[in-house]
Amino acid sequence: MTLSAPLTSLKGVGPRLAERLERLGLRGVEDLLFHLPYRYQDRTHVAVIGALRPGSELVVEGEVQACDIKFGKRRSLLCRINDGTGSLMLRFFHFNARQQAGLVRGARLRCFGEVRRGAAMLEMVHPEYELLDPEGGLAPLAGTATEPHLTPLYHTTDGLAQKSLRQLTDRALERLAQAELFDYLPSELVATLGLPGLAEALRYVHRPPPDAPVAALLAGEHPAQQRLAFEELLAHHLSLRQLRQRIEINSAPVMVVPGSLLQQLRAGLPFTLTGAQRRVMAELFADMAKPHPMQRLVQGDVGCGKTLVAAAAALQAVEAGYQVAVMAPTELLAEQHLRNFRHWCEPLGLQVAWFSGKQGVRERRDNLARLVAGDAALAVGTHALFQDEVVFNRLGLVVVDEQHRFGVHQRLALREKGRDVDGRLPHQLIMTATPIPRTLAMTAYADLDISVIDELPPGRTPVETVVISDSRRAEVVQRVHSACASEGRQAYWVCTLIEESELLQCQAAEAAVVELTEALPDLNIGLLHGRMKSAEKESIMAAFKGGELQLLVATTVIEVGVDVPNASLMIIENAERLGLAQLHQLRGRVGRGDVSSSCVLMYHKPLSAQGRARLAALRETNDGFEIARRDLELRGPGEVLGTRQSGLLMLRIADLVRDQALLPQVEAVAGQLLQRWPERVPPLIARWLGEAQRYGDV
Ligand code: ADP
Ligand code: MG
């Protein structure tokens, strides 16, 4: 029997069970071996009741002091035990008379369960428990010769108990002992990494032996776990590299031009380019001069001037005789790009077409006509740009402002959209709103080259950030008053998301306007939110830019698309609700002029430990790369990248934060495999990423 045999080849697996296993994506015996425990329960030692903390899951022993039925909303059996250091309440909602009879005063118990906060003292709800023999010595703790000390827990599905999964895994492991599991990592590479072989690692993580180092295993740092994490990261990385190669073999328009359009643009700018902007532009131009599609990500902190770099690439493409598509994930950001590109390109005699889901039929038709005819050199818009009806004349470059909202698949779809009659693909440039930690970029964006704009334009002043409870709101309002009325500055007041509802957010902003107008009668206050019509938004923004409005109350829509150098104060309400990247992006709206700026992060009590850490990170640094690094540590990669990057959320054993140190080696080993053992790459990817191979099948 081989490991590729179906699960029904295991004893006890019939069609019904097989169907349940299939729900977990498990078909063959090998799949089961790679269905790894997501954590372990530690039943190796008895904890001291006096030192318990809520949230931990462990073994305790104690003597029953009282056991009573409590009547109330829900009838429950309450049993208090004590081990001489403290008391713990055991709570059972389901119980029978026999059970109650066993829990008499003086009886000794061993329990395993999760500790929770209770009304009077810490509790365990429905712990597993056994009565201890009052005479004899203690029964051994978990971990007999056959049972591991650490109990593995597996992701499971309805109708499939942990215990059954454990039994099945046992059988798969027996099969592993007889059959050969091909280790795609060359043994010489594994040896240099100091990690165990594949079969050994699998056996270890499924059934840690009695002498296993508990702390290392619980932390995911055991070499066996690291070996598997390494291989998993390698598979993901390879899958992206492979995708990249697949695109690289395509041809793309060669764009080699003198750059006279860019020269004209630069001559009209009121500032000079930063060194970093010039360097990144040169990287883009070098890519675009090649006969293969550019696949480049431009990263940089808020305000470093990414848009201008994108515009430079666009002009290069236009000068070479091609059209350019610029796509943004939201209406507001797309509108902002439209303004910028028109401002920069129309003086050069270029037309910019506009595509938005909200525009009328006639407007759409007019823009389409200009695009198809080739009169419009650029098209700016939202997803609407990539509907079937939008046809380009000669698309040569696609710019995507990603804002963490598109995933690998969306990127690919856009690229395909631009394939021309000769089968050539357009060049592609991705921009991210805020930096992504390097380690994350290496995994999530391994299909792209990365350029970093690591310099801000001169004259930017660092923003001073304070964190204040909203119980001191009146002081904050006063601060707005002195900034606007006495110092002639302008300010933003941002109302944050309420339960993900845009409507509620707008209502909160409307209420804030009423309240602030009352408190600050001598200020001109405007309101900006996502539900307003474009024209309305434009006129409010123009009034704020022109200084007629001193205070702009807004929803988080101003995260992007607002650039008013005289605004030097940013108030963010309920800042604890927002992620670090978003807060950093919002804060980036001030500090754009030469006056010193500040940002007030107001929070509502109680503040969670994580919320506190987030706000502290912002107070402590203005560096977007450092903030991104902390964000990754606080929230994990799924949140940082956004849910669309689902491929990364599905890591089985690797943890991008914990296993960061492995990534440089992953990159190196990937290179060696591709070069020396290319035939091993596809099966390795299939083993970890499944048949869909997630990124590769597009
Ligand atoms: P981000 O990188 O956050 O997208 P933007 O492209 O929106 O930043 O640029 C922020 C502001 O800085 C814009 O007003 C832009 O015109 C301006 N800017 C861009 N490059 C420079 C520069 N080299 N010197 C001064 N200002 C610049
Ligand atoms: Mg931008």
XYZ file of C-alpha atoms and ligand atoms in Angstrom:
726
model
C 0.000 0.000 0.000
C 1.345 3.376 -0.873
C 0.736 6.718 0.736
C -1.111 7.915 -2.312
C -3.833 5.294 -1.730
C -7.262 6.733 -0.903
C -8.263 7.098 2.733
C -10.822 4.346 2.292
C -7.841 1.994 2.186
C -7.417 2.619 5.916
C -9.207 0.293 8.289
C -12.478 1.781 9.470
C -12.891 4.410 6.774
C -16.130 3.882 4.883
C -17.855 6.144 2.394
C -19.516 8.300 5.065
C -16.329 8.998 6.951
C -14.485 9.508 3.684
C -16.984 12.189 2.771
C -16.374 13.993 6.041
C -12.636 13.792 5.554
C -13.077 15.141 2.070
C -14.645 18.228 3.603
C -11.269 18.844 5.223
C -9.621 18.431 1.847
C -8.319 14.990 2.825
C -8.444 12.307 0.144
C -5.322 10.213 0.242
C -3.365 8.782 3.153
C -0.626 11.291 2.514
C -3.091 14.163 2.907
C -3.811 12.942 6.411
C -0.116 12.950 7.255
C 0.036 16.565 6.189
C -3.061 17.460 8.196
C -0.946 18.756 11.045
C -1.975 19.483 14.618
C -2.717 23.184 15.006
C -1.780 23.039 18.670
C -1.190 20.748 21.613
C -2.746 20.306 24.984
C -0.252 19.976 27.745
C -1.313 17.370 30.294
C 2.162 16.702 31.548
C 2.057 18.444 34.872
C -0.359 19.531 37.559
C -0.795 23.291 37.861
C -1.122 25.139 41.154
C -4.654 26.480 41.554
C -3.476 29.611 43.328
C -1.456 30.621 40.272
C -4.057 29.969 37.534
C -4.790 32.571 34.893
C -7.860 32.804 32.713
C -7.337 31.456 29.226
C -4.895 28.708 30.063
C -5.773 25.088 29.539
C -4.240 22.673 31.997
C -4.411 19.936 34.587
C -5.257 20.688 38.238
C -5.883 18.478 41.227
C -7.853 19.317 44.345
C -10.210 18.212 47.024
C -13.939 18.782 46.717
C -15.102 21.311 49.296
C -18.692 21.730 48.224
C -20.934 20.513 45.455
C -24.405 21.928 44.887
C -26.996 22.341 42.209
C -27.603 25.959 41.429
C -31.011 26.862 40.075
C -31.404 29.952 37.966
C -31.495 30.913 34.341
C -29.719 27.676 33.637
C -29.542 24.865 36.102
C -25.957 23.899 36.795
C -23.894 21.731 39.065
C -21.231 23.740 40.867
C -18.348 21.933 42.484
C -15.633 23.825 44.334
C -12.221 22.244 44.662
C -9.162 23.397 46.575
C -5.533 22.287 46.491
C -4.290 24.226 49.498
C -3.217 27.210 47.390
C -6.625 28.342 46.174
C -10.079 27.345 45.016
C -11.491 26.666 41.593
C -15.128 26.246 40.598
C -16.110 23.434 38.254
C -19.352 24.141 36.412
C -21.475 21.502 34.660
C -24.645 22.293 32.739
C -25.195 18.678 31.835
C -24.847 16.178 34.621
C -26.521 13.156 36.112
C -27.243 11.920 39.587
C -24.386 9.422 39.563
C -21.951 12.092 38.650
C -23.211 14.331 41.421
C -22.951 11.482 43.914
C -19.273 10.990 43.081
C -18.384 14.609 43.719
C -18.757 14.482 47.459
C -16.938 16.647 49.922
C -13.441 15.271 50.515
C -13.163 13.451 47.199
C -9.976 14.148 45.252
C -10.152 15.063 41.592
C -7.863 15.569 38.664
C -9.340 17.868 36.022
C -8.320 19.125 32.626
C -9.943 22.157 31.096
C -9.796 25.804 30.190
C -9.653 28.321 33.014
C -12.182 31.140 32.759
C -13.118 34.114 34.812
C -16.173 33.323 36.937
C -18.503 35.373 39.100
C -16.788 34.597 42.411
C -13.593 32.831 41.382
C -11.920 31.211 38.386
C -13.885 28.389 36.803
C -13.619 25.436 34.477
C -16.744 24.685 32.485
C -17.231 21.001 31.759
C -13.688 19.944 32.519
C -12.628 16.394 31.777
C -12.097 14.888 35.208
C -11.369 11.683 37.055
C -11.658 10.770 40.719
C -8.352 9.969 42.328
C -7.995 6.947 44.510
C -7.816 8.331 48.090
C -5.581 5.504 49.299
C -3.101 4.684 46.616
C -0.568 6.796 44.814
C -1.492 9.009 41.949
C -2.314 7.525 38.624
C 0.278 8.498 36.041
C -0.381 11.699 34.170
C -1.088 11.601 30.474
C 1.740 9.995 28.602
C 1.919 6.287 28.990
C 4.175 4.314 26.740
C 1.718 4.585 23.866
C 0.049 7.934 24.499
C 2.001 11.108 23.938
C 2.398 13.619 26.708
C 1.190 16.383 24.510
C -2.208 15.778 23.027
C -2.392 17.008 19.421
C -5.464 18.920 18.326
C -6.542 18.842 14.688
C -8.831 21.056 12.683
C -11.939 19.005 12.229
C -15.470 19.154 10.914
C -18.998 18.256 12.053
C -19.369 14.621 12.937
C -15.657 13.949 13.202
C -14.334 13.818 16.751
C -10.766 14.666 17.707
C -10.464 11.135 18.951
C -11.375 9.623 15.586
C -8.987 11.922 13.808
C -6.276 10.847 16.201
C -7.010 7.182 15.532
C -6.958 7.753 11.795
C -3.692 9.592 12.040
C -2.289 6.670 13.990
C -3.147 4.392 11.087
C -1.673 6.767 8.565
C 1.504 6.877 10.642
C 1.621 3.056 10.648
C 1.416 3.216 6.888
C 4.212 5.779 6.876
C 6.422 3.289 8.677
C 5.965 0.780 5.838
C 5.888 3.008 2.797
C 8.310 5.496 1.421
C 7.481 9.181 1.614
C 9.498 11.087 -0.902
C 11.447 13.928 0.657
C 11.753 16.612 -2.013
C 14.323 18.514 -0.019
C 17.733 17.210 -0.995
C 19.309 15.650 2.085
C 22.446 17.732 1.707
C 20.374 20.896 1.990
C 18.448 19.591 4.974
C 21.670 18.622 6.681
C 23.108 22.109 6.304
C 19.949 23.519 7.847
C 20.298 21.176 10.806
C 16.710 19.991 10.483
C 15.321 16.432 10.606
C 14.108 14.458 7.592
C 10.499 14.681 6.474
C 9.104 11.387 7.774
C 10.785 11.866 11.130
C 9.421 15.390 11.428
C 5.889 14.263 10.593
C 5.964 11.468 13.150
C 7.248 13.852 15.773
C 4.667 16.583 15.337
C 1.758 14.148 15.197
C 2.904 12.134 18.210
C 5.503 13.924 20.297
C 7.383 11.282 22.329
C 7.233 11.271 26.138
C 10.549 13.049 26.470
C 9.622 15.828 24.035
C 10.543 19.364 25.105
C 7.096 20.677 25.951
C 7.825 24.396 25.860
C 9.498 24.249 22.444
C 6.623 22.273 20.965
C 3.962 24.538 22.400
C 5.828 27.511 20.961
C 6.173 25.846 17.551
C 9.939 26.081 17.766
C 10.896 22.427 17.815
C 13.189 21.396 14.912
C 10.529 18.970 13.661
C 8.009 21.803 13.423
C 10.587 24.118 11.944
C 11.425 21.545 9.315
C 7.783 21.364 8.215
C 7.294 25.114 8.464
C 10.356 25.559 6.317
C 9.014 23.219 3.685
C 5.623 24.865 3.711
C 7.070 28.343 3.272
C 9.269 26.963 0.548
C 6.257 25.543 -1.280
C 4.433 28.886 -1.143
C 7.484 30.775 -2.222
C 8.136 28.379 -5.100
C 4.568 28.591 -6.237
C 4.889 32.357 -6.604
C 8.297 32.070 -8.252
C 6.872 29.599 -10.700
C 4.038 31.922 -11.477
C 6.569 34.635 -12.064
C 8.528 32.465 -14.470
C 5.366 31.621 -16.310
C 4.719 35.305 -16.876
C 8.312 36.049 -17.685
C 8.295 33.818 -20.726
C 5.643 36.053 -22.257
C 6.688 38.929 -24.427
C 5.891 42.554 -23.755
C 6.343 45.811 -25.618
C 9.875 47.163 -25.509
C 9.795 50.778 -24.411
C 12.985 52.655 -25.077
C 12.428 56.394 -25.454
C 14.374 59.591 -24.861
C 11.990 60.577 -22.071
C 10.981 63.967 -23.378
C 7.465 63.804 -21.900
C 8.930 63.160 -18.461
C 11.358 65.998 -18.976
C 8.455 68.337 -19.705
C 6.621 67.143 -16.623
C 9.656 67.677 -14.437
C 10.177 71.138 -15.808
C 6.653 72.053 -14.697
C 6.895 70.678 -11.157
C 7.276 73.128 -8.279
C 9.809 70.779 -6.654
C 12.630 68.456 -7.649
C 12.473 64.667 -7.451
C 14.025 62.962 -4.469
C 17.003 60.693 -5.032
C 14.860 57.678 -4.159
C 12.212 58.668 -6.690
C 14.850 58.986 -9.403
C 16.394 55.643 -8.498
C 13.054 53.810 -8.554
C 12.064 55.467 -11.831
C 15.296 54.185 -13.352
C 14.454 50.676 -12.111
C 11.044 50.877 -13.760
C 12.424 52.186 -17.038
C 15.009 49.394 -17.140
C 12.217 46.815 -16.710
C 10.073 48.422 -19.383
C 12.939 48.405 -21.856
C 12.983 44.598 -21.755
C 10.901 42.408 -24.061
C 9.240 40.686 -21.081
C 6.513 42.026 -18.803
C 7.641 44.124 -15.870
C 6.303 42.767 -12.583
C 7.303 45.285 -10.000
C 6.009 46.425 -6.650
C 6.814 49.938 -5.490
C 6.789 50.397 -1.749
C 7.271 53.518 0.244
C 6.063 55.345 3.286
C 3.022 57.617 3.217
C 3.809 60.803 1.315
C 7.049 59.623 -0.282
C 5.646 60.454 -3.715
C 4.700 57.123 -5.263
C 2.086 58.648 -7.548
C 4.640 60.736 -9.347
C 6.833 57.702 -9.881
C 3.863 55.910 -11.421
C 3.179 58.935 -13.603
C 6.757 58.869 -14.843
C 6.374 55.238 -15.893
C 3.091 56.134 -17.567
C 4.690 58.921 -19.591
C 7.434 56.578 -20.666
C 4.841 54.129 -21.996
C 2.862 56.866 -23.713
C 5.954 58.235 -25.375
C 6.623 54.734 -26.702
C 3.169 54.827 -28.276
C 1.191 52.792 -25.740
C -1.785 53.390 -23.497
C -1.743 53.173 -19.731
C -4.384 51.954 -17.281
C -4.290 53.214 -13.693
C -6.515 51.340 -11.311
C -7.395 52.046 -7.685
C -9.506 49.962 -5.299
C -11.872 52.747 -4.215
C -13.758 55.565 -5.924
C -12.091 58.170 -3.801
C -8.572 57.015 -4.476
C -9.349 56.659 -8.177
C -10.705 60.225 -8.223
C -7.528 61.410 -6.567
C -5.421 59.717 -9.227
C -7.637 61.197 -11.920
C -7.001 64.700 -10.552
C -3.254 64.110 -10.348
C -2.879 62.515 -13.747
C -4.990 65.215 -15.406
C -2.997 67.889 -13.638
C 0.276 66.390 -14.834
C -0.630 65.019 -18.261
C -3.132 67.412 -19.829
C -0.578 70.252 -20.065
C 1.487 67.815 -22.135
C -1.396 67.443 -24.553
C -2.515 64.016 -23.320
C -6.099 62.948 -22.692
C -7.119 60.981 -19.605
C -10.266 58.814 -19.776
C -12.257 58.069 -16.611
C -14.044 54.857 -15.594
C -16.114 54.472 -12.476
C -18.960 52.195 -11.517
C -21.018 55.252 -10.659
C -20.714 57.144 -13.928
C -23.650 57.482 -16.302
C -24.080 55.561 -19.552
C -23.370 58.543 -21.747
C -20.204 59.510 -19.909
C -19.017 55.916 -20.039
C -19.659 55.689 -23.770
C -17.745 58.874 -24.445
C -14.730 57.694 -22.454
C -14.825 54.296 -24.114
C -14.830 55.850 -27.557
C -11.777 57.951 -26.789
C -9.970 54.927 -25.434
C -10.739 52.576 -28.320
C -9.819 55.224 -30.884
C -6.544 55.753 -29.075
C -7.274 59.447 -28.440
C -6.996 58.949 -24.704
C -3.484 57.921 -23.748
C -4.421 57.130 -20.168
C -7.393 55.555 -18.461
C -7.932 55.995 -14.732
C -10.600 54.243 -12.705
C -11.797 51.600 -10.303
C -12.536 47.931 -11.116
C -14.846 49.364 -13.769
C -11.735 49.678 -15.920
C -11.513 45.963 -16.301
C -14.998 45.124 -17.413
C -15.287 43.355 -20.733
C -16.668 46.367 -22.555
C -13.545 48.394 -21.833
C -11.248 47.884 -24.784
C -7.881 49.506 -25.189
C -6.260 50.439 -28.418
C -2.675 49.629 -27.425
C -2.389 48.936 -23.714
C 1.246 48.801 -22.657
C 1.302 49.450 -18.906
C -1.038 48.657 -16.052
C -0.607 50.548 -12.785
C -2.426 49.122 -9.783
C -2.652 51.062 -6.551
C -3.162 48.098 -4.358
C -3.759 49.306 -0.864
C -3.521 45.709 0.303
C -6.857 45.004 -1.265
C -6.077 42.975 -4.304
C -4.628 39.508 -4.180
C -2.463 37.509 -6.501
C -5.487 36.406 -8.513
C -6.732 39.904 -9.178
C -3.285 40.929 -10.326
C -3.250 38.052 -12.776
C -6.697 38.789 -14.124
C -5.708 42.375 -14.832
C -2.644 41.279 -16.642
C -4.566 38.909 -18.882
C -6.981 41.681 -19.698
C -4.172 43.544 -21.395
C -2.936 40.743 -23.633
C -2.759 42.102 -27.179
C -3.383 40.451 -30.557
C 0.230 39.323 -30.756
C -0.117 37.664 -27.365
C 2.031 40.236 -25.616
C 1.301 41.197 -22.044
C 1.437 44.745 -20.695
C 3.994 45.757 -18.098
C 2.634 45.872 -14.589
C 3.423 48.185 -11.728
C 1.897 47.642 -8.289
C 1.920 50.310 -5.594
C 1.086 49.731 -1.966
C -0.374 52.433 0.236
C 1.745 51.663 3.255
C 4.866 49.558 3.545
C 4.741 45.807 3.906
C 7.384 44.181 6.100
C 10.136 42.657 4.029
C 9.579 39.178 5.357
C 5.941 39.305 4.380
C 6.725 40.731 0.974
C 9.081 37.816 0.351
C 6.238 35.376 0.756
C 3.184 37.268 -0.406
C 4.831 39.088 -3.275
C 7.512 36.634 -4.339
C 6.156 36.908 -7.877
C 7.210 40.552 -8.021
C 10.418 42.561 -8.008
C 10.402 45.138 -5.269
C 11.519 48.773 -5.371
C 11.552 50.857 -2.232
C 11.256 54.646 -2.093
C 13.084 55.107 1.170
C 13.200 58.877 1.323
C 10.594 61.552 1.982
C 10.590 64.856 0.105
C 12.530 67.490 2.029
C 10.727 69.841 4.391
C 8.329 67.299 5.876
C 8.064 67.678 9.631
C 7.580 64.637 11.806
C 4.105 64.489 13.316
C 3.898 64.536 17.087
C 1.384 61.939 18.225
C -0.514 61.846 21.508
C -2.846 59.195 22.869
C -5.767 60.460 24.966
C -8.887 58.919 26.475
C -12.122 60.323 25.061
C -13.060 61.345 28.582
C -10.817 64.322 27.814
C -12.727 65.210 24.693
C -13.407 68.772 25.855
C -9.665 69.460 26.023
C -9.262 68.089 22.521
C -12.017 70.364 21.222
C -10.217 73.258 22.880
C -7.022 72.276 21.145
C -8.777 72.329 17.784
C -10.026 75.786 18.623
C -6.636 77.214 19.438
C -5.021 75.654 16.357
C -7.702 76.943 13.987
C -8.883 80.202 15.535
C -5.640 81.498 17.071
C -2.900 79.995 14.911
C -4.641 80.053 11.538
C -4.187 76.324 10.991
C -6.629 73.772 9.698
C -7.636 70.481 11.265
C -9.223 67.122 10.497
C -11.633 65.340 12.792
C -12.002 61.710 11.761
C -14.872 59.485 12.849
C -13.942 55.844 12.520
C -15.742 52.803 11.367
C -18.636 51.599 13.446
C -19.246 47.900 13.012
C -18.110 47.962 9.424
C -21.139 49.983 8.408
C -20.540 52.898 6.114
C -23.991 54.273 6.871
C -23.417 54.316 10.624
C -20.034 55.862 10.084
C -21.581 58.680 8.087
C -24.198 59.203 10.767
C -21.481 59.407 13.400
C -19.716 62.040 11.332
C -22.952 63.985 10.927
C -23.511 63.904 14.673
C -19.952 65.058 15.282
C -20.472 68.028 12.977
C -23.534 69.088 14.960
C -21.702 68.756 18.244
C -18.544 70.535 17.070
C -20.484 73.341 15.417
C -22.143 73.987 18.750
C -18.869 73.845 20.678
C -16.899 75.896 18.154
C -19.317 78.489 16.766
C -16.576 80.714 15.386
C -15.088 78.021 13.111
C -16.212 77.066 9.621
C -16.780 73.346 9.707
C -17.297 71.037 6.737
C -18.348 67.411 6.400
C -16.951 64.794 4.049
C -18.077 61.189 3.786
C -18.271 58.382 1.292
C -21.995 58.634 0.649
C -21.836 62.136 -0.727
C -22.035 62.801 -4.468
C -18.751 63.381 -6.271
C -19.548 67.009 -7.011
C -20.404 67.629 -3.367
C -17.160 66.015 -2.229
C -15.206 68.072 -4.750
C -16.658 71.342 -3.542
C -16.044 70.521 0.132
C -12.470 69.536 -0.635
C -11.958 72.688 -2.672
C -13.284 74.782 0.213
C -10.961 73.079 2.674
C -8.008 73.412 0.336
C -8.818 77.056 -0.218
C -8.944 77.699 3.523
C -12.637 78.643 3.684
C -13.228 75.674 5.925
C -11.020 75.397 8.981
C -12.174 72.089 10.329
C -13.040 69.099 8.200
C -15.067 66.393 9.886
C -14.752 63.213 7.900
C -15.022 59.471 7.855
C -11.982 57.380 7.063
C -12.509 58.220 3.368
C -9.888 60.915 3.832
C -7.354 58.185 4.426
C -6.512 58.726 0.810
C -6.838 61.556 -1.591
C -6.398 64.522 0.679
C -3.392 66.769 0.457
C -3.660 70.111 2.264
C -0.292 71.359 3.554
C -1.816 73.981 5.878
C -3.659 71.280 7.836
C -1.523 70.518 10.864
C -3.832 68.846 13.352
C -5.454 65.450 13.022
C -7.951 64.131 15.545
C -8.961 60.483 15.252
C -11.902 59.325 17.312
C -12.013 55.729 18.520
C -8.554 55.207 17.174
C -8.474 51.818 18.903
C -10.816 50.478 16.228
C -8.386 50.978 13.384
C -5.378 48.979 12.282
C -1.913 50.411 12.491
C -1.479 50.825 8.752
C -4.735 52.731 8.460
C -3.897 54.997 11.378
C -0.490 55.689 9.907
C -2.072 56.476 6.563
C -4.554 58.859 8.213
C -1.840 60.547 10.194
C 0.021 61.039 6.921
C -2.601 63.649 5.957
C -0.822 66.111 8.246
C 2.853 66.978 8.396
C 2.809 67.869 4.699
C 3.742 71.500 5.162
C 6.582 73.137 7.003
C 4.724 73.801 10.278
C 4.927 71.313 13.103
C 1.922 69.026 13.111
C 0.236 66.798 15.615
C -2.080 63.869 15.705
C -4.427 63.113 18.597
C -5.487 59.492 18.928
C -8.597 59.415 21.088
C -9.619 56.067 22.477
C -12.628 54.783 24.305
C -12.065 52.846 27.511
C -11.493 50.022 28.185
C -8.487 49.641 25.964
C -7.338 46.075 25.299
C -3.682 45.205 25.715
C -3.381 44.920 21.958
C -5.121 48.230 21.396
C -2.743 49.845 23.848
C 0.263 48.366 22.045
C -1.043 49.593 18.689
C -1.512 53.162 19.828
C 1.842 53.130 21.600
C 3.538 52.030 18.380
C 2.146 55.072 16.599
C 3.169 57.397 19.372
C 6.683 56.016 19.336
C 7.486 56.106 15.654
C 6.669 57.865 12.389
C 8.471 55.274 10.302
C 6.006 53.333 8.191
C 8.324 50.342 7.802
C 8.758 50.023 11.564
C 4.998 50.365 12.018
C 4.389 47.656 9.440
C 6.756 45.356 11.286
C 4.931 45.881 14.570
C 1.570 45.500 12.887
C 2.629 42.110 11.606
C 3.648 41.076 15.085
C 0.464 42.342 16.678
C -2.107 41.174 14.185
C -0.504 38.554 11.984
C -0.140 38.414 8.214
C -3.782 37.766 7.340
C -4.902 41.048 8.814
C -1.956 42.998 7.539
C -2.401 41.881 3.957
C -6.171 41.874 3.970
C -8.460 38.925 3.606
C -8.037 38.700 -0.143
C -4.602 37.253 0.342
C -6.301 34.083 1.431
C -3.441 31.884 0.333
C -1.427 33.117 3.237
C -4.145 32.594 5.770
C -4.066 28.932 5.009
C -0.615 28.152 6.271
C -0.798 24.839 8.098
C 2.172 24.991 10.372
C 4.355 27.939 9.432
C 3.809 31.256 11.141
C 5.152 34.250 9.287
C 5.952 36.130 12.443
C 7.465 33.299 14.427
C 9.321 31.827 11.474
C 10.665 35.040 9.980
C 14.212 33.874 10.519
C 13.659 30.991 8.090
C 12.731 33.189 5.160
C 16.182 34.079 3.821
C 17.051 30.374 3.774
C 13.738 29.587 2.127
C 14.641 31.992 -0.625
C 18.100 30.483 -1.041
C 16.899 26.879 -1.067
C 14.158 27.779 -3.555
C 16.826 29.070 -5.904
C 18.852 25.878 -5.602
C 15.853 23.630 -6.142
C 14.794 25.515 -9.246
C 18.266 25.270 -10.635
C 19.324 21.752 -9.729
C 16.129 19.807 -9.085
C 13.408 21.584 -11.086
C 11.428 18.340 -11.410
C 10.820 18.324 -7.670
C 9.201 21.744 -7.624
C 5.717 20.899 -8.957
C 5.110 17.897 -6.652
C 6.397 19.843 -3.649
C 3.980 22.673 -4.366
C 1.130 20.218 -4.890
C 1.882 18.486 -1.601
C 1.470 21.666 0.437
C -0.867 23.816 -1.581
C -3.185 21.093 -2.801
C -4.401 20.446 -6.283
C -5.565 23.962 -6.960
C -2.040 25.163 -6.272
C -3.738 28.429 -5.567
C -1.561 30.795 -7.551
C -0.327 28.580 -10.319
C -3.459 27.491 -12.095
C -4.571 30.838 -13.426
P 2.196 58.592 -1.536
O 3.518 57.967 -1.771
O 1.751 58.524 -0.130
O 1.154 58.087 -2.506
P 1.867 60.988 -3.007
O 2.302 60.427 -4.286
O 0.418 61.212 -2.798
O 2.422 60.118 -1.814
O 2.676 62.331 -2.749
C 2.418 63.121 -1.635
C 2.625 64.592 -1.963
O 3.994 64.857 -2.160
C 1.920 65.045 -3.209
O 1.381 66.305 -2.959
C 3.026 65.116 -4.222
O 2.734 66.057 -5.236
C 4.183 65.568 -3.379
N 5.508 65.198 -3.872
C 5.832 64.109 -4.605
N 7.158 64.099 -4.869
C 7.685 65.188 -4.274
C 9.004 65.739 -4.193
N 10.045 65.138 -4.762
N 9.167 66.874 -3.498
C 8.114 67.479 -2.923
N 6.858 67.048 -2.976
C 6.629 65.901 -3.638
Mg -0.665 57.412 -2.657
